[in-house]
Short mmCIF file of C-alpha atoms and ligand atoms in Angstrom, two decimals:
data_model
loop_
_atom_site.label_atom_id
_atom_site.label_comp_id
_atom_site.label_asym_id
_atom_site.label_seq_id
_atom_site.Cartn_x
_atom_site.Cartn_y
_atom_site.Cartn_z
CA MET A 1 80.20 113.50 72.28
CA PRO A 2 80.06 115.18 75.51
CA GLU A 3 83.58 115.14 77.23
CA PRO A 4 83.88 113.03 80.58
CA ALA A 5 85.88 115.26 83.43
CA GLU A 6 89.98 115.19 83.51
CA VAL A 7 91.82 111.84 83.82
CA GLN A 8 93.06 110.87 86.87
CA ARG A 9 95.49 107.63 85.62
CA GLY A 10 95.74 105.29 88.13
CA LEU A 11 92.74 107.14 89.70
CA GLN A 12 95.66 108.84 91.64
CA ASP A 13 93.78 111.43 94.54
CA VAL A 14 90.52 109.67 93.27
CA VAL A 15 88.15 109.31 96.73
CA ALA A 16 85.72 106.56 95.70
CA LEU A 17 84.01 105.60 98.76
CA GLU A 18 83.64 106.47 102.74
CA SER A 19 85.02 103.48 104.83
CA ARG A 20 85.25 102.63 108.49
CA ILE A 21 88.04 100.54 108.08
CA CYS A 22 91.31 101.63 107.33
CA PHE A 23 92.98 105.78 107.31
CA ILE A 24 96.34 106.15 106.11
CA ASP A 25 97.59 109.45 107.38
CA GLY A 26 100.42 109.75 103.66
CA ARG A 27 101.78 112.93 105.72
CA GLN A 28 102.64 112.15 108.69
CA GLY A 29 103.47 108.35 108.15
CA ARG A 30 100.07 107.41 110.50
CA LEU A 31 97.70 104.22 109.67
CA ILE A 32 94.56 103.16 111.68
CA TYR A 33 92.70 100.14 111.80
CA GLN A 34 88.98 100.97 112.77
CA GLY A 35 90.54 104.04 114.94
CA TYR A 36 93.17 102.37 116.55
CA ASP A 37 96.74 103.36 115.61
CA ILE A 38 99.22 100.39 114.14
CA ARG A 39 101.99 100.41 116.66
CA ASP A 40 99.74 100.26 118.98
CA LEU A 41 98.03 96.98 117.52
CA ALA A 42 101.80 96.05 116.10
CA ALA A 43 103.11 96.08 119.96
CA HIS A 44 99.92 94.51 122.44
CA SER A 45 97.96 92.63 120.08
CA THR A 46 97.44 89.45 118.29
CA PHE A 47 96.90 89.03 113.98
CA GLU A 48 93.08 87.35 115.51
CA GLU A 49 92.44 90.55 117.32
CA VAL A 50 93.56 92.77 114.23
CA ALA A 51 90.90 90.88 112.61
CA TYR A 52 88.44 90.52 114.92
CA LEU A 53 88.70 94.74 115.23
CA LEU A 54 87.96 94.52 111.14
CA TRP A 55 85.29 92.22 110.73
CA TYR A 56 83.26 93.74 113.78
CA GLY A 57 84.90 96.78 114.03
CA ARG A 58 85.63 96.28 118.09
CA LEU A 59 88.30 94.71 119.91
CA PRO A 60 87.49 91.70 121.35
CA THR A 61 87.19 90.61 125.01
CA ARG A 62 89.45 87.89 126.37
CA SER A 63 86.31 85.67 125.85
CA GLN A 64 85.36 86.89 122.06
CA LEU A 65 89.74 86.50 121.31
CA ALA A 66 88.98 82.82 122.76
CA GLU A 67 86.14 82.19 120.65
CA LEU A 68 87.29 82.95 117.80
CA ARG A 69 90.13 81.62 117.85
CA THR A 70 88.44 77.90 118.48
CA ARG A 71 86.60 78.90 115.07
CA MET A 72 89.45 79.72 112.35
CA GLY A 73 91.84 76.56 114.18
CA ALA A 74 88.48 74.59 113.02
CA LEU A 75 88.62 75.83 110.08
CA ARG A 76 91.56 75.11 108.67
CA THR A 77 90.67 71.80 106.97
CA LEU A 78 90.69 71.55 103.94
CA PRO A 79 87.84 70.00 101.86
CA GLU A 80 88.75 66.16 100.46
CA PRO A 81 88.35 67.00 96.56
CA LEU A 82 90.30 69.78 96.60
CA VAL A 83 93.47 68.52 99.16
CA ARG A 84 93.37 66.53 95.81
CA GLN A 85 92.61 69.11 93.27
CA ILE A 86 95.93 71.04 94.65
CA ASP A 87 97.93 67.54 94.85
CA GLN A 88 97.39 67.32 90.69
CA MET A 89 98.48 71.06 90.21
CA PRO A 90 102.28 71.54 88.67
CA ALA A 91 104.90 71.68 91.06
CA GLU A 92 106.53 74.55 89.54
CA CYS A 93 104.16 76.80 89.44
CA HIS A 94 103.44 79.67 91.76
CA PRO A 95 101.60 79.35 94.89
CA MET A 96 100.48 82.74 93.92
CA ASP A 97 98.95 81.11 90.91
CA ILE A 98 98.06 78.23 93.13
CA LEU A 99 96.35 80.11 96.17
CA ARG A 100 93.85 81.91 93.56
CA THR A 101 93.50 78.62 91.80
CA ALA A 102 92.91 77.23 95.33
CA VAL A 103 90.83 79.97 96.25
CA SER A 104 88.02 80.05 93.13
CA ALA A 105 87.87 76.15 93.20
CA LEU A 106 87.52 76.54 97.44
CA ALA A 107 84.01 77.39 96.82
CA LEU A 108 82.53 75.45 94.19
CA PHE A 109 82.82 72.75 97.80
CA GLU A 110 81.00 75.45 99.57
CA PRO A 111 78.10 76.82 97.87
CA ASP A 112 75.91 78.02 100.47
CA GLU A 113 78.59 81.17 100.68
CA THR A 114 78.78 81.40 97.38
CA LYS A 115 74.78 82.56 96.52
CA PRO A 116 74.74 86.32 96.67
CA GLY A 117 73.12 88.11 99.80
CA ALA A 118 74.42 85.40 101.60
CA SER A 119 78.17 86.23 102.35
CA SER A 120 78.46 86.96 105.79
CA ILE A 121 81.63 87.24 108.67
CA GLY A 122 81.99 82.82 108.94
CA GLY A 123 82.49 82.84 105.18
CA ALA A 124 85.01 85.45 106.16
CA GLN A 125 86.66 84.00 109.30
CA ARG A 126 86.49 80.17 106.79
CA LEU A 127 88.69 82.14 104.34
CA THR A 128 91.80 83.41 106.98
CA ALA A 129 91.87 80.23 107.87
CA VAL A 130 91.97 78.76 104.94
CA PHE A 131 94.54 80.10 103.41
CA PRO A 132 97.91 78.52 105.53
CA SER A 133 96.61 75.36 104.46
CA ILE A 134 96.42 76.05 101.41
CA LEU A 135 99.67 77.07 101.18
CA ALA A 136 100.77 74.45 102.98
CA GLN A 137 98.88 71.52 101.09
CA PHE A 138 100.13 73.13 97.80
CA HIS A 139 104.13 73.70 99.31
CA ARG A 140 104.13 70.21 101.18
CA ARG A 141 103.82 68.08 98.49
CA ARG A 142 106.54 69.98 96.68
CA THR A 143 109.20 69.71 99.28
CA GLY A 144 108.16 65.96 99.93
CA MET A 145 106.78 67.05 103.48
CA PRO A 146 104.60 64.71 105.50
CA PRO A 147 100.75 65.54 105.57
CA LEU A 148 99.71 68.55 107.40
CA GLY A 149 98.13 68.82 110.59
CA ALA A 150 94.97 70.69 111.47
CA ARG A 151 96.86 72.09 114.77
CA PRO A 152 94.12 73.52 115.98
CA GLU A 153 95.62 75.14 119.19
CA LEU A 154 98.02 77.22 116.99
CA SER A 155 97.77 81.13 115.97
CA GLN A 156 97.72 82.12 112.41
CA ALA A 157 101.48 83.30 112.73
CA ALA A 158 102.94 80.32 114.29
CA TYR A 159 99.99 77.66 112.51
CA LEU A 160 101.94 79.08 109.40
CA ILE A 161 105.87 78.61 110.69
CA TYR A 162 104.28 74.92 111.04
CA ALA A 163 102.72 74.32 107.73
CA LEU A 164 105.52 75.36 105.46
CA LEU A 165 108.22 75.01 107.75
CA ASP A 166 107.18 71.58 109.66
CA ARG A 167 108.72 72.83 112.94
CA ASP A 168 107.15 74.57 115.29
CA PRO A 169 108.05 78.48 116.04
CA THR A 170 110.35 79.75 118.75
CA ASP A 171 108.61 82.98 120.83
CA LEU A 172 110.90 85.18 118.47
CA GLU A 173 109.88 84.27 115.27
CA ALA A 174 106.30 83.07 116.48
CA ARG A 175 105.96 86.74 117.39
CA ALA A 176 107.80 88.34 114.37
CA VAL A 177 105.23 86.42 111.72
CA ASP A 178 102.28 87.68 114.77
CA GLU A 179 103.38 91.02 113.87
CA ALA A 180 103.98 90.94 110.18
CA LEU A 181 100.45 89.85 110.09
CA ILE A 182 98.98 92.66 111.83
CA LEU A 183 100.86 95.08 109.71
CA HIS A 184 99.19 93.78 106.45
CA ALA A 185 96.26 93.21 107.37
CA ASP A 186 93.87 96.09 105.67
CA HIS A 187 95.42 99.25 103.75
CA GLU A 188 92.33 101.59 102.70
CA LEU A 189 91.88 101.01 98.78
CA ASN A 190 95.03 99.29 98.22
CA ALA A 191 94.91 97.54 93.99
CA SER A 192 93.78 94.45 95.20
CA THR A 193 91.02 95.38 98.49
CA PHE A 194 89.58 97.93 95.23
CA ALA A 195 89.46 94.50 93.22
CA ALA A 196 87.87 93.20 95.61
CA ARG A 197 85.09 95.13 96.59
CA VAL A 198 84.56 96.17 92.61
CA THR A 199 83.73 92.02 92.18
CA ALA A 200 81.85 92.64 95.55
CA SER A 201 79.64 96.25 94.31
CA THR A 202 78.21 93.89 91.60
CA LEU A 203 76.56 91.93 94.11
CA SER A 204 78.95 89.25 93.36
CA ASP A 205 80.32 86.46 96.52
CA LEU A 206 82.81 86.88 98.49
CA TYR A 207 85.04 84.67 97.28
CA SER A 208 84.81 85.66 93.85
CA SER A 209 85.74 88.76 95.72
CA VAL A 210 89.02 87.45 97.03
CA THR A 211 90.02 85.75 94.15
CA SER A 212 89.80 88.99 92.31
CA ALA A 213 91.60 90.41 95.13
CA VAL A 214 94.55 87.56 95.27
CA GLY A 215 94.75 87.95 91.52
CA ALA A 216 95.35 91.69 92.08
CA LEU A 217 97.83 91.12 95.29
CA LYS A 218 100.56 89.08 92.84
CA GLY A 219 101.58 91.77 90.99
CA PRO A 220 105.10 93.45 91.53
CA LEU A 221 104.34 96.23 91.89
CA HIS A 222 101.95 95.28 94.79
CA GLY A 223 102.43 92.59 96.69
CA GLY A 224 104.98 90.73 94.62
CA ALA A 225 108.04 93.46 95.62
CA ALA A 226 109.04 91.43 98.76
CA GLU A 227 110.17 88.62 96.83
CA ARG A 228 110.97 90.96 94.19
CA VAL A 229 113.67 92.64 97.12
CA MET A 230 115.23 89.72 97.93
CA GLU A 231 116.06 89.11 94.35
CA LEU A 232 118.03 92.22 94.54
CA LEU A 233 119.64 91.58 97.80
CA ASP A 234 121.18 88.73 96.63
CA GLU A 235 122.50 90.77 92.78
CA ILE A 236 123.45 93.11 95.06
CA GLY A 237 125.50 90.61 97.34
CA SER A 238 127.52 93.01 99.34
CA VAL A 239 127.09 96.27 101.06
CA ALA A 240 130.18 97.47 99.31
CA ARG A 241 128.56 96.61 95.79
CA THR A 242 124.95 98.38 96.37
CA GLU A 243 125.62 102.05 94.90
CA GLU A 244 126.79 100.92 91.47
CA VAL A 245 124.28 98.54 91.41
CA VAL A 246 121.23 100.89 91.73
CA ARG A 247 122.91 103.73 89.98
CA GLU A 248 122.92 101.50 87.22
CA LYS A 249 118.37 100.50 87.45
CA LEU A 250 117.96 103.86 87.45
CA VAL A 251 119.98 104.22 84.82
CA ARG A 252 117.78 101.96 82.76
CA HIS A 253 114.50 104.09 84.61
CA GLU A 254 114.16 100.47 86.24
CA ARG A 255 111.85 100.71 90.27
CA ILE A 256 114.06 99.61 92.87
CA MET A 257 111.32 96.84 94.42
CA GLY A 258 110.20 97.99 97.98
CA PHE A 259 110.61 101.81 97.48
CA GLY A 260 108.09 104.56 97.08
CA HIS A 261 103.81 104.38 97.78
CA ARG A 262 100.86 106.15 95.94
CA VAL A 263 100.19 107.47 99.28
CA TYR A 264 102.43 107.84 102.43
CA LYS A 265 105.06 110.90 100.81
CA VAL A 266 107.20 110.03 104.13
CA GLU A 267 107.96 106.42 105.38
CA ASP A 268 105.33 103.87 106.17
CA PRO A 269 105.45 103.02 109.45
CA ARG A 270 105.05 99.56 108.94
CA ALA A 271 107.78 99.12 107.12
CA THR A 272 110.03 100.57 110.61
CA ILE A 273 108.70 98.24 112.79
CA LEU A 274 109.82 95.52 110.08
CA ARG A 275 113.08 97.15 110.11
CA GLU A 276 113.41 96.73 114.21
CA TRP A 277 112.52 92.80 113.38
CA SER A 278 114.61 92.09 110.61
CA ARG A 279 117.71 93.78 112.95
CA LYS A 280 115.96 92.02 116.21
CA LEU A 281 115.72 88.31 114.40
CA GLY A 282 118.87 89.09 112.54
CA GLU A 283 120.66 88.93 115.25
CA ALA A 284 118.76 86.81 117.26
CA LYS A 285 119.69 84.03 114.40
CA GLY A 286 123.72 85.48 114.22
CA ASP A 287 123.37 86.67 110.39
CA THR A 288 122.35 90.31 109.87
CA HIS A 289 123.22 89.92 106.23
CA TYR A 290 120.41 91.17 104.73
CA TYR A 291 119.88 93.55 106.94
CA GLU A 292 123.05 95.50 106.27
CA LEU A 293 121.99 95.23 102.98
CA LEU A 294 118.73 96.75 103.34
CA ARG A 295 119.53 99.56 105.10
CA ALA A 296 122.86 100.43 102.73
CA LEU A 297 120.19 100.30 100.00
CA GLU A 298 117.89 102.48 101.65
CA THR A 299 120.68 104.84 101.95
CA VAL A 300 121.50 104.57 97.90
CA VAL A 301 118.12 104.99 97.15
CA HIS A 302 116.87 107.91 99.50
CA ARG A 303 119.97 109.66 98.64
CA GLU A 304 119.66 109.20 94.23
CA LYS A 305 115.75 109.47 94.30
CA GLY A 306 114.44 110.93 97.47
CA LEU A 307 112.37 107.65 98.30
CA TYR A 308 111.14 105.83 101.38
CA PRO A 309 110.71 102.37 102.44
CA ASN A 310 107.15 100.86 102.18
CA VAL A 311 106.15 97.21 103.58
CA ASP A 312 107.27 95.36 101.31
CA LEU A 313 111.47 96.16 101.86
CA TYR A 314 112.37 94.22 105.22
CA SER A 315 109.64 91.56 105.24
CA GLY A 316 111.35 89.22 102.99
CA SER A 317 114.64 89.37 105.76
CA ILE A 318 112.48 88.38 107.87
CA TYR A 319 110.97 85.26 106.36
CA SER A 320 113.72 84.50 104.98
CA LEU A 321 115.95 84.14 108.09
CA LEU A 322 112.71 81.77 109.21
CA GLY A 323 113.97 80.05 106.48
CA ILE A 324 110.88 80.71 104.30
CA PRO A 325 111.73 80.48 100.33
CA HIS A 326 111.29 83.97 99.00
CA ASP A 327 107.63 82.45 96.50
CA LEU A 328 105.49 82.39 99.56
CA PHE A 329 106.29 85.80 100.94
CA THR A 330 103.41 87.41 98.91
CA PRO A 331 101.30 84.05 99.64
CA ILE A 332 102.19 85.20 103.52
CA PHE A 333 100.57 88.57 102.65
CA ALA A 334 97.81 87.58 101.23
CA SER A 335 97.28 84.80 104.60
CA SER A 336 97.00 88.56 106.15
CA ARG A 337 95.51 90.87 104.06
CA VAL A 338 92.59 88.40 103.19
CA ALA A 339 91.05 90.22 106.55
CA GLY A 340 91.04 93.23 105.30
CA TRP A 341 89.99 92.26 101.91
CA THR A 342 87.19 90.03 103.72
CA ALA A 343 86.29 93.49 105.77
CA HIS A 344 85.63 95.46 102.93
CA VAL A 345 83.67 93.02 101.24
CA LEU A 346 80.95 92.87 103.96
CA GLU A 347 81.07 96.44 104.09
CA GLU A 348 80.50 97.21 100.89
CA TYR A 349 77.44 94.89 101.19
CA GLN A 350 75.98 97.60 103.67
CA ASP A 351 76.26 100.13 101.06
CA LEU A 352 76.36 98.64 97.44
CA ARG A 353 76.70 101.14 94.54
CA LEU A 354 78.00 99.27 91.08
CA ILE A 355 81.53 100.93 91.21
CA ARG A 356 81.96 101.85 86.98
CA PRO A 357 84.31 104.57 86.52
CA MET A 358 84.46 106.07 82.77
CA ALA A 359 86.98 106.06 80.42
CA LYS A 360 87.86 109.02 78.04
CA TYR A 361 87.72 107.46 74.65
CA ILE A 362 90.80 109.00 72.91
CA GLY A 363 90.18 106.31 69.80
CA ALA A 364 88.40 107.03 66.13
CA VAL A 365 84.56 107.41 65.89
CA ASP A 366 82.27 107.60 62.67
CA LEU A 367 84.74 105.71 60.16
CA PRO A 368 82.88 103.90 57.80
CA TYR A 369 82.17 99.72 58.17
CA ILE A 370 84.87 97.90 55.34
CA ALA A 371 83.29 94.92 53.80
CA ILE A 372 85.94 91.97 55.25
CA ASP A 373 87.10 91.63 51.06
CA GLU A 374 88.04 94.89 50.49
CA ARG A 375 89.94 95.26 54.14
CA THR A 376 94.03 95.11 53.27
N1 ACO B 1 112.39 102.92 92.17
C1 ACO B 1 112.14 103.71 91.13
N2 ACO B 1 111.30 105.45 90.75
C2 ACO B 1 110.65 104.83 92.35
C3 ACO B 1 109.99 104.10 92.63
C4 ACO B 1 111.00 103.05 92.86
N3 ACO B 1 110.49 102.15 93.18
N4 ACO B 1 108.90 104.49 93.17
C5 ACO B 1 108.67 105.89 92.52
N5 ACO B 1 109.65 105.93 91.16
C6 ACO B 1 110.03 107.26 90.99
C7 ACO B 1 108.87 106.89 89.19
O1 ACO B 1 109.65 106.15 88.84
C8 ACO B 1 108.49 108.28 88.82
O2 ACO B 1 109.32 109.44 88.15
P1 ACO B 1 109.59 109.80 87.68
O3 ACO B 1 108.24 110.80 88.09
O4 ACO B 1 110.74 110.75 86.91
O5 ACO B 1 108.52 108.84 86.18
C9 ACO B 1 107.96 108.97 90.40
O6 ACO B 1 109.21 108.17 91.37
C10 ACO B 1 106.60 108.21 90.60
O7 ACO B 1 106.22 107.14 90.19
P2 ACO B 1 105.16 107.21 89.79
O8 ACO B 1 105.16 105.36 89.11
O9 ACO B 1 103.85 107.82 89.33
O10 ACO B 1 104.05 106.90 91.89
P3 ACO B 1 102.94 105.42 91.85
O11 ACO B 1 102.44 106.57 93.41
O12 ACO B 1 102.15 105.36 90.84
O13 ACO B 1 104.47 104.74 92.37
C11 ACO B 1 104.12 102.48 93.16
C12 ACO B 1 103.55 103.75 93.65
C13 ACO B 1 103.76 102.04 92.73
C14 ACO B 1 104.53 101.36 94.57
C15 ACO B 1 105.78 102.32 92.96
O14 ACO B 1 106.35 103.63 94.12
C16 ACO B 1 107.00 101.56 92.60
O15 ACO B 1 106.79 101.16 91.86
N6 ACO B 1 107.67 101.38 93.46
C17 ACO B 1 108.56 99.56 93.92
C18 ACO B 1 107.52 98.51 94.36
C19 ACO B 1 106.36 98.18 95.35
O16 ACO B 1 108.00 98.18 96.34
N7 ACO B 1 105.36 97.89 95.64
C20 ACO B 1 104.90 97.23 97.09
C21 ACO B 1 104.30 98.79 97.03
S1 ACO B 1 103.86 98.72 99.00
C22 ACO B 1 101.93 97.64 98.16
O17 ACO B 1 101.81 97.47 97.62
C23 ACO B 1 102.34 96.70 99.02
#
């Protein structure tokens, strides 16, 4: 049998395709969307501007941005049959499972978009607009909140807060979430985006591709880490206990969530910005407990393992300060990353080649077939 080339476990360092959407400089700790540094985008733009940039490859003019916001505001409403389906889903399910199921089900009511070749920027905008509505439809029912209003005048960030908490955000809260959405919107060929592109590369549709991506994001080694970080903080409880808890985990070879990254060899630039938001929001709310615990955790984990924080370390503390439950952190991440997933799927269609790597076979060959009655 011909030997395939050496295995790159986890496809580490494998360059699988060309893309114009996102560049990560893992040694310098830089992240670029379509040519623009994430630090500039976080400081000066909004999530909608960034989504436009990812989809169209250029920053919008004022009127293009206004048009996009109006369009996305109008695309928030869920089809009635999907509302009824979500209302029947078990209240104890994880919201990521609800999201994955609802995105897949949404395709049944938007058949034009699911025909091969029909996927478009319109579909990308629809999916991005509708993610918060899916989450809110589920979360409001399980917590007994009144039904969701469309609130087309709100930005994606403000709408998420309204939809999940049934109150309008303060300016500071809306800006914190807006920056978090900007920072999560894309990240090159991370596992969920790769999953979306693999599905798209079979000429499958946008909705199927995004369903694949939601499933991949759910895992604790990817988007699910932020929720686990908050569980860890609850376990640690006080700054004084940080060292003991971390050491115990490391002795058991457990991973410390929110640390380490396949690509960044230095601090993740998104963590730098979110750390500052965790402090700022904590001070504004008179509760810096999480911030102090996270700072202590960073010190210990860096000293013990030389690991730097990733995007998931501080995001949960920001959402918690707003009063958002832990199991909604990854779905909020998805409500931003869907802009990146859809941009990548549309790019995949432009330069389509079936993604199909090979495995190095390490099993047996030429075994004599054993008749069923002779098997032991
Ligand atoms: N805690 C403890 N040890 C770690 C961690 C961690 N968070 N991250 C890496 N390591 C250790 C590994 O145990 C391994 O040590 P060893 O060589 O002694 O066995 C070494 O560092 C290399 O780890 P790999 O798993 O080979 O590195 P990889 O690039 O595959 O891992 C990953 C990247 C999965 C993100 C990893 O750092 C991790 O598990 N982190 C915790 C989960 C997390 O925070 N995920 C969010 C990532 S950001 C995102 O996806 C949005």
